[in-house]
PDB file of C-alpha atoms and ligand atoms in Angstrom:
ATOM      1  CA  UNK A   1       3.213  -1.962  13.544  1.00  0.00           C
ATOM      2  CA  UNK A   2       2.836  -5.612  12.533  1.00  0.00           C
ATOM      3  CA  UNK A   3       5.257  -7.607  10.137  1.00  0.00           C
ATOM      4  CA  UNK A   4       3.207  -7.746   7.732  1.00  0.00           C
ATOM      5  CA  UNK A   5       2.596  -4.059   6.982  1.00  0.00           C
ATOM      6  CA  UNK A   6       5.805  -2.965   8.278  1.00  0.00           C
ATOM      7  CA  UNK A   7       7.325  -0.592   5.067  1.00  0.00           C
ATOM      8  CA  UNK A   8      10.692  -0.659   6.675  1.00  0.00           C
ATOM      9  CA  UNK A   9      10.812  -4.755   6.834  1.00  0.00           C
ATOM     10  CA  UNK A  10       9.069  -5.409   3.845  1.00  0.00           C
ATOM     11  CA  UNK A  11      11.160  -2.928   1.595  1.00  0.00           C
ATOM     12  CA  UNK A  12      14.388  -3.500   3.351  1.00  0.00           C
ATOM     13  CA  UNK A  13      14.494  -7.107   3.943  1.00  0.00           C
ATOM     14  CA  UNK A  14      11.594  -9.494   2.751  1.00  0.00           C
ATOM     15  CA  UNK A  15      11.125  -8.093  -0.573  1.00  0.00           C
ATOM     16  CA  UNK A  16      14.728  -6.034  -1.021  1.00  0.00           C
ATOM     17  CA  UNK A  17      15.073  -8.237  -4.145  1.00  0.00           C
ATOM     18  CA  UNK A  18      12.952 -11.664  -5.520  1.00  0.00           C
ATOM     19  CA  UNK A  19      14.356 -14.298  -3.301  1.00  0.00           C
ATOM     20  CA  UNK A  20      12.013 -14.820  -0.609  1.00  0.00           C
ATOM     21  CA  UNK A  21       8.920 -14.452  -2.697  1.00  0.00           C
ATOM     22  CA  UNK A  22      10.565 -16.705  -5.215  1.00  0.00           C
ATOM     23  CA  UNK A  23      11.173 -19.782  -2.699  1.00  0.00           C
ATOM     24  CA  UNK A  24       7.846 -19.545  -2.146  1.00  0.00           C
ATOM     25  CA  UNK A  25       6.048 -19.382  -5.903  1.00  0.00           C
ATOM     26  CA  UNK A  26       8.380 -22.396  -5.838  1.00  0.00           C
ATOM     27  CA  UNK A  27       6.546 -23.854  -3.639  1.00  0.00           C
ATOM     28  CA  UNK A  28       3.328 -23.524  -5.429  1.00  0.00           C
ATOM     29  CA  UNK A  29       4.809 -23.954  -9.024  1.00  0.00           C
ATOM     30  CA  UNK A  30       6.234 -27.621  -7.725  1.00  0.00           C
ATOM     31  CA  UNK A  31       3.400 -29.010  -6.095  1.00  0.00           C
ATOM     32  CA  UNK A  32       0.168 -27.185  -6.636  1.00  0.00           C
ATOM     33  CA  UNK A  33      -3.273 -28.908  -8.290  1.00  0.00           C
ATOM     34  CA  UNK A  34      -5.721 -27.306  -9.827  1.00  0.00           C
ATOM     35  CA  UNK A  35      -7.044 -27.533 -13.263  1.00  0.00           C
ATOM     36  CA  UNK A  36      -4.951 -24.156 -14.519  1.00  0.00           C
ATOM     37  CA  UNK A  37      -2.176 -22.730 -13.962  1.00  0.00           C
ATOM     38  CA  UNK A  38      -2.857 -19.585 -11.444  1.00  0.00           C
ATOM     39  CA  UNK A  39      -1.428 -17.560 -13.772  1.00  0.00           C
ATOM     40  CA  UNK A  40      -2.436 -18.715 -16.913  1.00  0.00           C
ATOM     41  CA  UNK A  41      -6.048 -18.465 -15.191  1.00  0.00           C
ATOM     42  CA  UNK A  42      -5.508 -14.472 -14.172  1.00  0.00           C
ATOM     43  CA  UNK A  43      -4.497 -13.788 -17.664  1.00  0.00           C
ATOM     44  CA  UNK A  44      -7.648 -15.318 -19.111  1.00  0.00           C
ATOM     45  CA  UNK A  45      -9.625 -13.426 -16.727  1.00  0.00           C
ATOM     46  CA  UNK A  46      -7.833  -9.755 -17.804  1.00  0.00           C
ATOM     47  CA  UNK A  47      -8.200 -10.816 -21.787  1.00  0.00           C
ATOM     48  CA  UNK A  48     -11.783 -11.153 -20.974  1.00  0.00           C
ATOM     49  CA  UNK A  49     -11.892  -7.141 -19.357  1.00  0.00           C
ATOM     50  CA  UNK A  50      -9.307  -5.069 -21.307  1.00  0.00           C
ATOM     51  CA  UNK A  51      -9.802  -4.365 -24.943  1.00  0.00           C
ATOM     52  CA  UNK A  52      -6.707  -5.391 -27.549  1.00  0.00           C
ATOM     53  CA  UNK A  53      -5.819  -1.507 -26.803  1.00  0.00           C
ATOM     54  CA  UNK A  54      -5.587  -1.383 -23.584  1.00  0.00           C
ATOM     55  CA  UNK A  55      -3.358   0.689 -21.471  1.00  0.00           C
ATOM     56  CA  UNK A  56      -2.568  -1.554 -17.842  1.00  0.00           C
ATOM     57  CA  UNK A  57      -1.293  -0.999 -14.571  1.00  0.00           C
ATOM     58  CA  UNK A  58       0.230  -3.440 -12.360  1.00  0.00           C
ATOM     59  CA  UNK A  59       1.225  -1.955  -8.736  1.00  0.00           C
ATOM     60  CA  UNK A  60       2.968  -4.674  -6.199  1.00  0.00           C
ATOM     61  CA  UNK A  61       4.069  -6.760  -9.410  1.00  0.00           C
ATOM     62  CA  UNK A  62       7.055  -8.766  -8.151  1.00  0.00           C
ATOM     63  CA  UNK A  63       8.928 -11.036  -9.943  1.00  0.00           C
ATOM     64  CA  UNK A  64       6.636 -10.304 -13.109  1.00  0.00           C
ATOM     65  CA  UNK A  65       5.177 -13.460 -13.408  1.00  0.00           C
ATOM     66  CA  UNK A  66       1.819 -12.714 -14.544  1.00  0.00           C
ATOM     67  CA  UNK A  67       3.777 -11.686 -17.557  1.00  0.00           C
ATOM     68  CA  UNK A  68       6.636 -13.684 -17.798  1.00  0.00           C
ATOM     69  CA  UNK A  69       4.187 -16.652 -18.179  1.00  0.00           C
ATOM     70  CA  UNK A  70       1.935 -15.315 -20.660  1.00  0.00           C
ATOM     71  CA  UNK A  71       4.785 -13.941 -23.160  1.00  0.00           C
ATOM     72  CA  UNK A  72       2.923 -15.849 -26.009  1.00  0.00           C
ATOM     73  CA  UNK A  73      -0.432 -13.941 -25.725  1.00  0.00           C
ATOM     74  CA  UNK A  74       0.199 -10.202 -24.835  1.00  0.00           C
ATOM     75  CA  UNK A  75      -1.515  -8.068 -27.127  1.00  0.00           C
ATOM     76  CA  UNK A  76       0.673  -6.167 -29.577  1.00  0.00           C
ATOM     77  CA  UNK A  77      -1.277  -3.152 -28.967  1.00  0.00           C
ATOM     78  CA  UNK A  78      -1.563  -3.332 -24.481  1.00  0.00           C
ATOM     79  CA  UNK A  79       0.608  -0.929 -22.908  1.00  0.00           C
ATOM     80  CA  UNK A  80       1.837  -2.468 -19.319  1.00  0.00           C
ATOM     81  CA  UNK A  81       3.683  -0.392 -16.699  1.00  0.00           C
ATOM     82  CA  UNK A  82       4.775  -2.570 -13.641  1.00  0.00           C
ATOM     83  CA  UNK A  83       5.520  -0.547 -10.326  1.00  0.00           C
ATOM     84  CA  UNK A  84       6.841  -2.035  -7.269  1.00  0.00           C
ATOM     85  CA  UNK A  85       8.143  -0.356  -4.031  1.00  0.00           C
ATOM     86  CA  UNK A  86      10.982  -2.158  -4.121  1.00  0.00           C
ATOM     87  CA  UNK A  87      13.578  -1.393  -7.084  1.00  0.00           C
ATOM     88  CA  UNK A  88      15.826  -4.985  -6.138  1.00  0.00           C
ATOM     89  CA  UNK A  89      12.236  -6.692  -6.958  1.00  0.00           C
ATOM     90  CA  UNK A  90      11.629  -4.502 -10.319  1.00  0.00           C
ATOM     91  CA  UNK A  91      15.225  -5.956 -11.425  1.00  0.00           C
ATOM     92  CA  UNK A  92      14.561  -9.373 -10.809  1.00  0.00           C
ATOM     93  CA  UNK A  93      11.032  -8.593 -12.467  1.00  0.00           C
ATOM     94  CA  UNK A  94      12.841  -7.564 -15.696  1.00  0.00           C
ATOM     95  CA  UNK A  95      15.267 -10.479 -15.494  1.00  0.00           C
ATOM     96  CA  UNK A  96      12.171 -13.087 -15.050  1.00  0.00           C
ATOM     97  CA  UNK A  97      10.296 -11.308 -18.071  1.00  0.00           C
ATOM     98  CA  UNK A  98      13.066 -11.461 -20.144  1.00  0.00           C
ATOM     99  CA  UNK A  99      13.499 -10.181 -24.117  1.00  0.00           C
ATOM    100  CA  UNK A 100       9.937  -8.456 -23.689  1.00  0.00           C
ATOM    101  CA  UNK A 101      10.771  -6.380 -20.540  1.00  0.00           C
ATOM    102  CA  UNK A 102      11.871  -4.254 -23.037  1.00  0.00           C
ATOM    103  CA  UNK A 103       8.214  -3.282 -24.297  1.00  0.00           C
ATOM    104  CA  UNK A 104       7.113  -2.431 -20.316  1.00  0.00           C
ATOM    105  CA  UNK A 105       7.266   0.461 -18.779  1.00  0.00           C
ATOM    106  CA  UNK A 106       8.678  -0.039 -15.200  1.00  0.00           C
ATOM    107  CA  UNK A 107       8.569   2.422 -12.060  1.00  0.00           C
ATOM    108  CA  UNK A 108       9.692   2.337  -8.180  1.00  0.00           C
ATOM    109  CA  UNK A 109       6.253   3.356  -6.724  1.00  0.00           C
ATOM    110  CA  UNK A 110       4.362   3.093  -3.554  1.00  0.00           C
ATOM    111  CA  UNK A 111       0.797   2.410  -4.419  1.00  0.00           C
ATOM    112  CA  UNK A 112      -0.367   4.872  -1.900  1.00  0.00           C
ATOM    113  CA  UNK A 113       1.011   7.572  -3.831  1.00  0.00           C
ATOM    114  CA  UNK A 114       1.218   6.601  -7.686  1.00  0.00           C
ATOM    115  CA  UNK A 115       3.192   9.413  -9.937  1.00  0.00           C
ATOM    116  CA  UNK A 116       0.195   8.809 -13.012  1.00  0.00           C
ATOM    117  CA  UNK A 117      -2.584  11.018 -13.938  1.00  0.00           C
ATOM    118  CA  UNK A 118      -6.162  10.813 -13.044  1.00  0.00           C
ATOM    119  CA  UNK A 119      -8.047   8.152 -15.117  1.00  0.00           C
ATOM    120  CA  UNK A 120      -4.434   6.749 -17.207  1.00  0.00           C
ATOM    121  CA  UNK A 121      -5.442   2.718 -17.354  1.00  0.00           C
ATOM    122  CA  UNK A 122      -8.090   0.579 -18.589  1.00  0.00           C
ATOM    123  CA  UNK A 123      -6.827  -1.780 -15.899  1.00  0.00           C
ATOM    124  CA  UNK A 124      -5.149  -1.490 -12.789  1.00  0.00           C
ATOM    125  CA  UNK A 125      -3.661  -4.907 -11.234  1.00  0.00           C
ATOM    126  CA  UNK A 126      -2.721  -5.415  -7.407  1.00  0.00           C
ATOM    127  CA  UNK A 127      -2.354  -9.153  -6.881  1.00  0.00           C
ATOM    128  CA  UNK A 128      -1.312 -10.462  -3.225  1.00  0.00           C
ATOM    129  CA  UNK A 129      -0.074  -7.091  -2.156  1.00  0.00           C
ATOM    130  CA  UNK A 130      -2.672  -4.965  -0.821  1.00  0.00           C
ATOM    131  CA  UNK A 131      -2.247  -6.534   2.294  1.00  0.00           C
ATOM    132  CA  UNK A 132       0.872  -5.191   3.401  1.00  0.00           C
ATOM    133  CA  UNK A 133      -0.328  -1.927   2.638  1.00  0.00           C
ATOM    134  CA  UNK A 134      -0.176   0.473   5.853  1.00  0.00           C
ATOM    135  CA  UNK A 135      -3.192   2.484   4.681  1.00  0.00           C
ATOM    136  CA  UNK A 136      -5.158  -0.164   2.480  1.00  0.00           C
ATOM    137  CA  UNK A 137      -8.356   2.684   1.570  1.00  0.00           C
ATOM    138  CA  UNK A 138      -5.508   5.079   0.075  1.00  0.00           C
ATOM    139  CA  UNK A 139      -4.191   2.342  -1.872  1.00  0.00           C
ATOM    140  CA  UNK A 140      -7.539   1.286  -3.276  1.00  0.00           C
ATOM    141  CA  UNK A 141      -8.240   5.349  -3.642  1.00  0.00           C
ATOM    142  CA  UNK A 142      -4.927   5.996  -5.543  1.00  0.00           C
ATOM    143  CA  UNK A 143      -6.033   2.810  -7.772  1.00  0.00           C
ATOM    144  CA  UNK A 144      -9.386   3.860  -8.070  1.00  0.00           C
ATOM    145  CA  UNK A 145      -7.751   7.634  -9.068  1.00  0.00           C
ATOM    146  CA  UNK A 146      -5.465   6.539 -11.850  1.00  0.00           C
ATOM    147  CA  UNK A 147      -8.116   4.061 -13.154  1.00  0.00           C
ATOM    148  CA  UNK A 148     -10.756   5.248 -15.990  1.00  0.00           C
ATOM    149  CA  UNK A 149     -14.314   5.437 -14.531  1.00  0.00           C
ATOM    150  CA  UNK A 150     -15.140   2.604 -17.017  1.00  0.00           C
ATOM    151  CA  UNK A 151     -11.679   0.512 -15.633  1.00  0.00           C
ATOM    152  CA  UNK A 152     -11.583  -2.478 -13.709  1.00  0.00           C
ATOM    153  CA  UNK A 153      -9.409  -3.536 -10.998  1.00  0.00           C
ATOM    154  CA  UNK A 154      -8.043  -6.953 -10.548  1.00  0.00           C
ATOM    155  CA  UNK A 155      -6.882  -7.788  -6.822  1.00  0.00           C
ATOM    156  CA  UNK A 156      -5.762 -11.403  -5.923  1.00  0.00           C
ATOM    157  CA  UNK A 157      -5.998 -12.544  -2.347  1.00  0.00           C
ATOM    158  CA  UNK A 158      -6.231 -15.397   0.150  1.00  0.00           C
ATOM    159  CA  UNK A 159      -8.542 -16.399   2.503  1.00  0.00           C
ATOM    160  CA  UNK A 160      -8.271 -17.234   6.321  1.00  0.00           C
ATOM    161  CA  UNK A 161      -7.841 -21.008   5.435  1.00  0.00           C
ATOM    162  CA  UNK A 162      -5.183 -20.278   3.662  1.00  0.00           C
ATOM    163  CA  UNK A 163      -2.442 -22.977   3.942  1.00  0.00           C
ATOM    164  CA  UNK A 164      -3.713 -23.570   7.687  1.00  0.00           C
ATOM    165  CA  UNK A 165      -2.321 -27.142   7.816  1.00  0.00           C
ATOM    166  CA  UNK A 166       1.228 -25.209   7.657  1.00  0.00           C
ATOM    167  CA  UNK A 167       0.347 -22.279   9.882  1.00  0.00           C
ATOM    168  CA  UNK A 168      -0.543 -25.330  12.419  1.00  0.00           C
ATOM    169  CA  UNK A 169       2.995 -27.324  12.426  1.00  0.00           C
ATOM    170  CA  UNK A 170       4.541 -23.901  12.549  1.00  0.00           C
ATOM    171  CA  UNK A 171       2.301 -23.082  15.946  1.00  0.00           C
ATOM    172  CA  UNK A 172       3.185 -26.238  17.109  1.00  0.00           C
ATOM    173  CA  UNK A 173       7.450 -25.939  16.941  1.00  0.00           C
ATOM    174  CA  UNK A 174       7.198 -22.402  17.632  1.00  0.00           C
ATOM    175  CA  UNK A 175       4.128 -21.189  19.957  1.00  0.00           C
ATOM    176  CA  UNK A 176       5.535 -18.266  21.041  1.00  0.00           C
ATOM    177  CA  UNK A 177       8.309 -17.296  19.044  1.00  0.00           C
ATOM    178  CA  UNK A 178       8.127 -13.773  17.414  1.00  0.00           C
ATOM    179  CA  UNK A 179      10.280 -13.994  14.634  1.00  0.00           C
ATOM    180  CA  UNK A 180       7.253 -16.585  13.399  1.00  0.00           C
ATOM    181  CA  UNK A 181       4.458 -14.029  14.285  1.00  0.00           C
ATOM    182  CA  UNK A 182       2.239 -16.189  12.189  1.00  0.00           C
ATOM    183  CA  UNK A 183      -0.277 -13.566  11.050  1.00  0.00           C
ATOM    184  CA  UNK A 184      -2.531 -13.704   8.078  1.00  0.00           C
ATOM    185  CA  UNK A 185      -2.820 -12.003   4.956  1.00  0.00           C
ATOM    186  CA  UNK A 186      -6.235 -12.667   5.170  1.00  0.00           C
ATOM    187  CA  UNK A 187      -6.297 -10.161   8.260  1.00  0.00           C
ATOM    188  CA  UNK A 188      -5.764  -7.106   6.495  1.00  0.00           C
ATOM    189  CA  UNK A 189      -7.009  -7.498   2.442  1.00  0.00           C
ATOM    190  CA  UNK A 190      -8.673 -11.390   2.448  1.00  0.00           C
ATOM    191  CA  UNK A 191     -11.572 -12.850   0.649  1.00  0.00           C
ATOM    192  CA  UNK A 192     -13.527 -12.261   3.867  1.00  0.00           C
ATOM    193  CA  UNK A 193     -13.487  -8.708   4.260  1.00  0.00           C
ATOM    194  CA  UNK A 194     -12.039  -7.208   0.443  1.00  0.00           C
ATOM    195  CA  UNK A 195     -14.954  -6.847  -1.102  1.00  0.00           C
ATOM    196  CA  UNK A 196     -16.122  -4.035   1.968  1.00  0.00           C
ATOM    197  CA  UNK A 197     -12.589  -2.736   1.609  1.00  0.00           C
ATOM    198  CA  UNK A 198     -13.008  -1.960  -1.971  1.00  0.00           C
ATOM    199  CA  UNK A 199     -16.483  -0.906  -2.004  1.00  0.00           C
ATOM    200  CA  UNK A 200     -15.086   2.023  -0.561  1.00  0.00           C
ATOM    201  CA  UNK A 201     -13.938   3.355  -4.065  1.00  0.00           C
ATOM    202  CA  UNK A 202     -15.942   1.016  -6.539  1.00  0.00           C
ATOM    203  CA  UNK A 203     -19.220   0.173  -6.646  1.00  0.00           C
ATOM    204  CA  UNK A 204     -19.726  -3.177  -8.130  1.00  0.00           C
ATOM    205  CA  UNK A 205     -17.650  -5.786  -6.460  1.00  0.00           C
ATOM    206  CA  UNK A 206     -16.969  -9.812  -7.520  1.00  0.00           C
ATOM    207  CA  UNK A 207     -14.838 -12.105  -6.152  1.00  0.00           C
ATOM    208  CA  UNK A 208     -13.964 -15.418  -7.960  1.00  0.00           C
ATOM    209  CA  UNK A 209     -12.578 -18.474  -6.548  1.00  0.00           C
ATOM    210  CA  UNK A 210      -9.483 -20.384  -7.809  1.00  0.00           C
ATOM    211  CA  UNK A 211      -9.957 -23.649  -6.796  1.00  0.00           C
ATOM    212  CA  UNK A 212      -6.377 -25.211  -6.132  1.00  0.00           C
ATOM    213  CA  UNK A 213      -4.710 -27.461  -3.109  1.00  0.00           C
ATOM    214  CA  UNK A 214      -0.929 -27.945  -2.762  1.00  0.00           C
ATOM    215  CA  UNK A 215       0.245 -32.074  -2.080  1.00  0.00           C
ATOM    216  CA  UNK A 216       3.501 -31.969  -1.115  1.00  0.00           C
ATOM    217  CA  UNK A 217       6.037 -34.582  -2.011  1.00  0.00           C
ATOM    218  CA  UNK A 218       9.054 -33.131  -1.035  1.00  0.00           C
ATOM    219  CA  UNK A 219      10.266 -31.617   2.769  1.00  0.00           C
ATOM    220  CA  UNK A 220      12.418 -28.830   1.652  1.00  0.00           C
ATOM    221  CA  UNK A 221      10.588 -26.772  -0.716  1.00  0.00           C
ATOM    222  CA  UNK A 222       8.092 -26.317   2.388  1.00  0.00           C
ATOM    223  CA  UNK A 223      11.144 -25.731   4.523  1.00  0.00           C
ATOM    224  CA  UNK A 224      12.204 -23.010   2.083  1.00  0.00           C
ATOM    225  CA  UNK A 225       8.923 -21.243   2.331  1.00  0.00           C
ATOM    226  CA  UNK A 226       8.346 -21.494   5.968  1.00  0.00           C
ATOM    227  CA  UNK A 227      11.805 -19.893   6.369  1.00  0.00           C
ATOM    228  CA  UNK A 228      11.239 -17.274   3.496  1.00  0.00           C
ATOM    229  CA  UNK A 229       9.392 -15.095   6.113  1.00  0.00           C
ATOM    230  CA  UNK A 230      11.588 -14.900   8.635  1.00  0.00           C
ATOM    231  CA  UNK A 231      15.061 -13.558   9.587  1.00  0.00           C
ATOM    232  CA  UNK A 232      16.890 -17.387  10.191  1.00  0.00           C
ATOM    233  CA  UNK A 233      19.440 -15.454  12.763  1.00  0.00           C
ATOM    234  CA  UNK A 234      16.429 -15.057  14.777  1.00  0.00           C
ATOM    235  CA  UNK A 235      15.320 -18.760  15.192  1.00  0.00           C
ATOM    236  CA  UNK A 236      16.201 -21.671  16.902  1.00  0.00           C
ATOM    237  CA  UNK A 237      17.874 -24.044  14.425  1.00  0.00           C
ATOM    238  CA  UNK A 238      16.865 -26.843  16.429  1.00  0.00           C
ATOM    239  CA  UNK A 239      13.031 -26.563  16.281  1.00  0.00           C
ATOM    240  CA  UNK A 240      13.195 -25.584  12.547  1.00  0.00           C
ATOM    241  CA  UNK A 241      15.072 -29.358  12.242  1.00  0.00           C
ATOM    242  CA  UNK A 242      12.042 -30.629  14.470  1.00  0.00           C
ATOM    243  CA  UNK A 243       9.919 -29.258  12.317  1.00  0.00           C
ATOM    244  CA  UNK A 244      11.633 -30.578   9.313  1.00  0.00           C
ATOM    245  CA  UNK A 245      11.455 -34.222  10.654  1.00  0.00           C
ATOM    246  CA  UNK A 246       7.939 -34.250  11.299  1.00  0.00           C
ATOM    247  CA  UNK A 247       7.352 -32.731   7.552  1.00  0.00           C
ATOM    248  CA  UNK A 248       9.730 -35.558   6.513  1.00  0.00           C
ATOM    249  CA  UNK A 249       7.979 -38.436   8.548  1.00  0.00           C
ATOM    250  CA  UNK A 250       4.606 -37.024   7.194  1.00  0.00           C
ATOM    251  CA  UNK A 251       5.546 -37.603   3.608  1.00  0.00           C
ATOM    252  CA  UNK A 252       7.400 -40.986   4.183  1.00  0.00           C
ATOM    253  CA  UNK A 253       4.751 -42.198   5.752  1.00  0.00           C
ATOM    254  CA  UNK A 254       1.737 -40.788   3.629  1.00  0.00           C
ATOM    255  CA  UNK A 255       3.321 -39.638   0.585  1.00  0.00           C
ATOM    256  CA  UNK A 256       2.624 -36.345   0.598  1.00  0.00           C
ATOM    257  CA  UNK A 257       1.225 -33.635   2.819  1.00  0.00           C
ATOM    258  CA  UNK A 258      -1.966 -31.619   1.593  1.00  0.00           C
ATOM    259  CA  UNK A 259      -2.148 -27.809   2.091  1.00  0.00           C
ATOM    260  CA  UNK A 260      -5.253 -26.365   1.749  1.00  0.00           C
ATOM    261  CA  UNK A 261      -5.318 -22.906  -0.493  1.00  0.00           C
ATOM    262  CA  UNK A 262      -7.847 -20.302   0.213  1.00  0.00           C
ATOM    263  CA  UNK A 263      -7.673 -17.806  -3.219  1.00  0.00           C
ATOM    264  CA  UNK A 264      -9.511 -16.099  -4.954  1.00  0.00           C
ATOM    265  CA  UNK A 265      -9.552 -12.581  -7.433  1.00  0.00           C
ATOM    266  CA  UNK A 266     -11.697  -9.940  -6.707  1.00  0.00           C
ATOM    267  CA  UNK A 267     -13.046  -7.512 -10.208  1.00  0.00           C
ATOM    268  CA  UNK A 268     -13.994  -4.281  -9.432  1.00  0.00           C
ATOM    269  CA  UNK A 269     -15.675  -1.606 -11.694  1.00  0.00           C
ATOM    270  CA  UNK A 270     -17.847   1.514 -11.035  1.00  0.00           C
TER     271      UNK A 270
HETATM  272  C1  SAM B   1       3.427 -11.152  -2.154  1.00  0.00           C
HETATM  273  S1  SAM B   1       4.263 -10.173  -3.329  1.00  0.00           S
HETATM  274  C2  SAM B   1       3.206 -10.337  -4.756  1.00  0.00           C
HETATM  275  C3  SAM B   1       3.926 -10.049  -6.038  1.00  0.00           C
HETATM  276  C4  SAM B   1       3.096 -10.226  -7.321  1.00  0.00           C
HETATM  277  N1  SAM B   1       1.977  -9.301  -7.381  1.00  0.00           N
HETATM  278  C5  SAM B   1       2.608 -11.651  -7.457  1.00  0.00           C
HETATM  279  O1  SAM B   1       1.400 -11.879  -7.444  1.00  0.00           O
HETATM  280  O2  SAM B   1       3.468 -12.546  -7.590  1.00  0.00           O
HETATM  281  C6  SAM B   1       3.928  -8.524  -2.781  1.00  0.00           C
HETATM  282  C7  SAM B   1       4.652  -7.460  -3.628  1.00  0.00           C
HETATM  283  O3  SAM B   1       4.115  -6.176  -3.304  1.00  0.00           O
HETATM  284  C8  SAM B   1       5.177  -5.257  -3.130  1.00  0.00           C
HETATM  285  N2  SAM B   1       4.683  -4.225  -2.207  1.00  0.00           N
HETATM  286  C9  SAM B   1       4.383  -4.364  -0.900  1.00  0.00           C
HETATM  287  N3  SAM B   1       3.876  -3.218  -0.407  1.00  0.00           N
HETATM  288  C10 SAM B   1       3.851  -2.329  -1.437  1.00  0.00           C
HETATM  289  C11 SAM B   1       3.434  -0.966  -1.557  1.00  0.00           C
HETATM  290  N4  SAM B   1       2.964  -0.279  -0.518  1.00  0.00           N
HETATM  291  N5  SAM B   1       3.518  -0.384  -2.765  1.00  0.00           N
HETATM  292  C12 SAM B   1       4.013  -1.058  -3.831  1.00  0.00           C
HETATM  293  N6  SAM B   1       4.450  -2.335  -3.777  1.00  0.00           N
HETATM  294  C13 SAM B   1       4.369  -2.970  -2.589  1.00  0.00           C
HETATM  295  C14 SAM B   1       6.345  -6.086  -2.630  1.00  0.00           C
HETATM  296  O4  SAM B   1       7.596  -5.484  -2.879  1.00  0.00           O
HETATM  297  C15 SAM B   1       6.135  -7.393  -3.408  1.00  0.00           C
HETATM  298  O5  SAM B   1       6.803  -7.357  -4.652  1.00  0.00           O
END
């Protein structure tokens, strides 16, 4: 099974707790532009679908920081449960939320199998995560199942150009190696094929673009996230300081190194 939707890798080492997914929000925190912040932007677009009574769902959350960023503007009156397969990640989610964790409900959950009742949210959340689902249409069914008929879901994703400067230097210092299988999100759930994916349990299907680019000033923040998916025993330290030094002489010589980002939200009702 590939990497990328291999439960026992994913639960047991890349996402056991916050630190690999957090080097690389770093990444994007530090040097992304775009006119809004990405989640500043997600919030707006769930104020504009849930009601101020809303009862949500967010499956896959992470670190929390669709919430932990928009602690000024929760309603009083939204009820949020976060779930997560991995419980290291739920910690560091209520760690990152901080005084308001305390008003979420928070559950160890595999989205394939959710432990809610048939139609139990106004909105059901699964940002960057369906792709490492093993069965992606039983995820989407068991959101689909748990969501009112009149819900919506909200479903983050990238695209195939995603970051495909990086993807290239990587190819280049390591062609063949496995432990950087570069594979793409955009494989399994992307903006290419997600909106056939979902159609299988909703029936009215949008996908809007956030329009963003990274310029990187700085070599090691990129350094953190290129080794963030990988096991470093497995790599040769010598090409990953090869790699480094052409980042480096990139960025002395241009003054920074742009990253395309392919991303966009799919909104799905019916
Ligand atoms: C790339 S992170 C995205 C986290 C968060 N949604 C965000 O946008 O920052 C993917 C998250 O999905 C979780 N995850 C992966 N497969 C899952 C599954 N089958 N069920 C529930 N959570 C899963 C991981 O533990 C991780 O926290």
């Amino acid at each position: 099974m590939p990497r990328f939707t291999n439960a026992d890798y994913l639960q047991q080492q890349q996402y056991q707790n916050s630190s690999n997914l957090g080097a690389r929000i770093r990444l994007h925190q530090l040097f992304t532009v775009a006119p809004k912040d990405i989640h500043r932007w997600a919030f707006e677009m769930l104020l504009a679908c849930s009601g101020s009574q809303s009862n949500i769902l967010e499956a896959g959350c992470g670190r929390g920081d669709l919430w932990a960023k928009n602690t000024d503007r929760i309603p009083a009156n939204w009820q949020v449960t976060l779930t997560d397969f991995s419980a290291g990640m739920l910690e560091d989610a209520r760690k990152n939320i901080g005084d308001i964790a305390t008003r979420f409900t928070m559950q160890q959950a595999d989205v394939q199998q959710l432990a809610f009742d048939d139609a139990s949210f106004d909105t059901v959340i699964a940002n960057y995560m369906l792709y490492h689902v093993p069965n992606i249409p039983q995820g989407i069914a068991e959101l689909r199942r748990v969501l009112k008929p009149s819900g919506t879901l909200h479903a983050f994703t990238n695209g195939q150009n995603h970051m495909h400067e990086l993807t290239e230097l990587v190819r280049e210092f390591f062609p063949t190696d496995d432990a950087f299988a570069v594979d793409s999100a955009a494989n399994y759930f992307g903006l290419e094929n997600g909106a056939d994916l979902l159609k299988t349990a909703f029936s009215d299907v949008v996908m809007l673009r956030y329009e963003s680019h990274l310029q990187v000033t700085e070599t090691q923040p990129l350094m953190d996230y290129v080794t963030s998916m990988i096991r470093l025993v497995d790599v040769d330290a010598k090409r990953l300081d090869a790699l480094h030094d052409k980042i480096a002489a990139h960025i002395a010589e241009k003054g920074f190194l742009h990253i395309t980002k392919d991303s966009g939200l799919f909104v799905a009702r019916g």
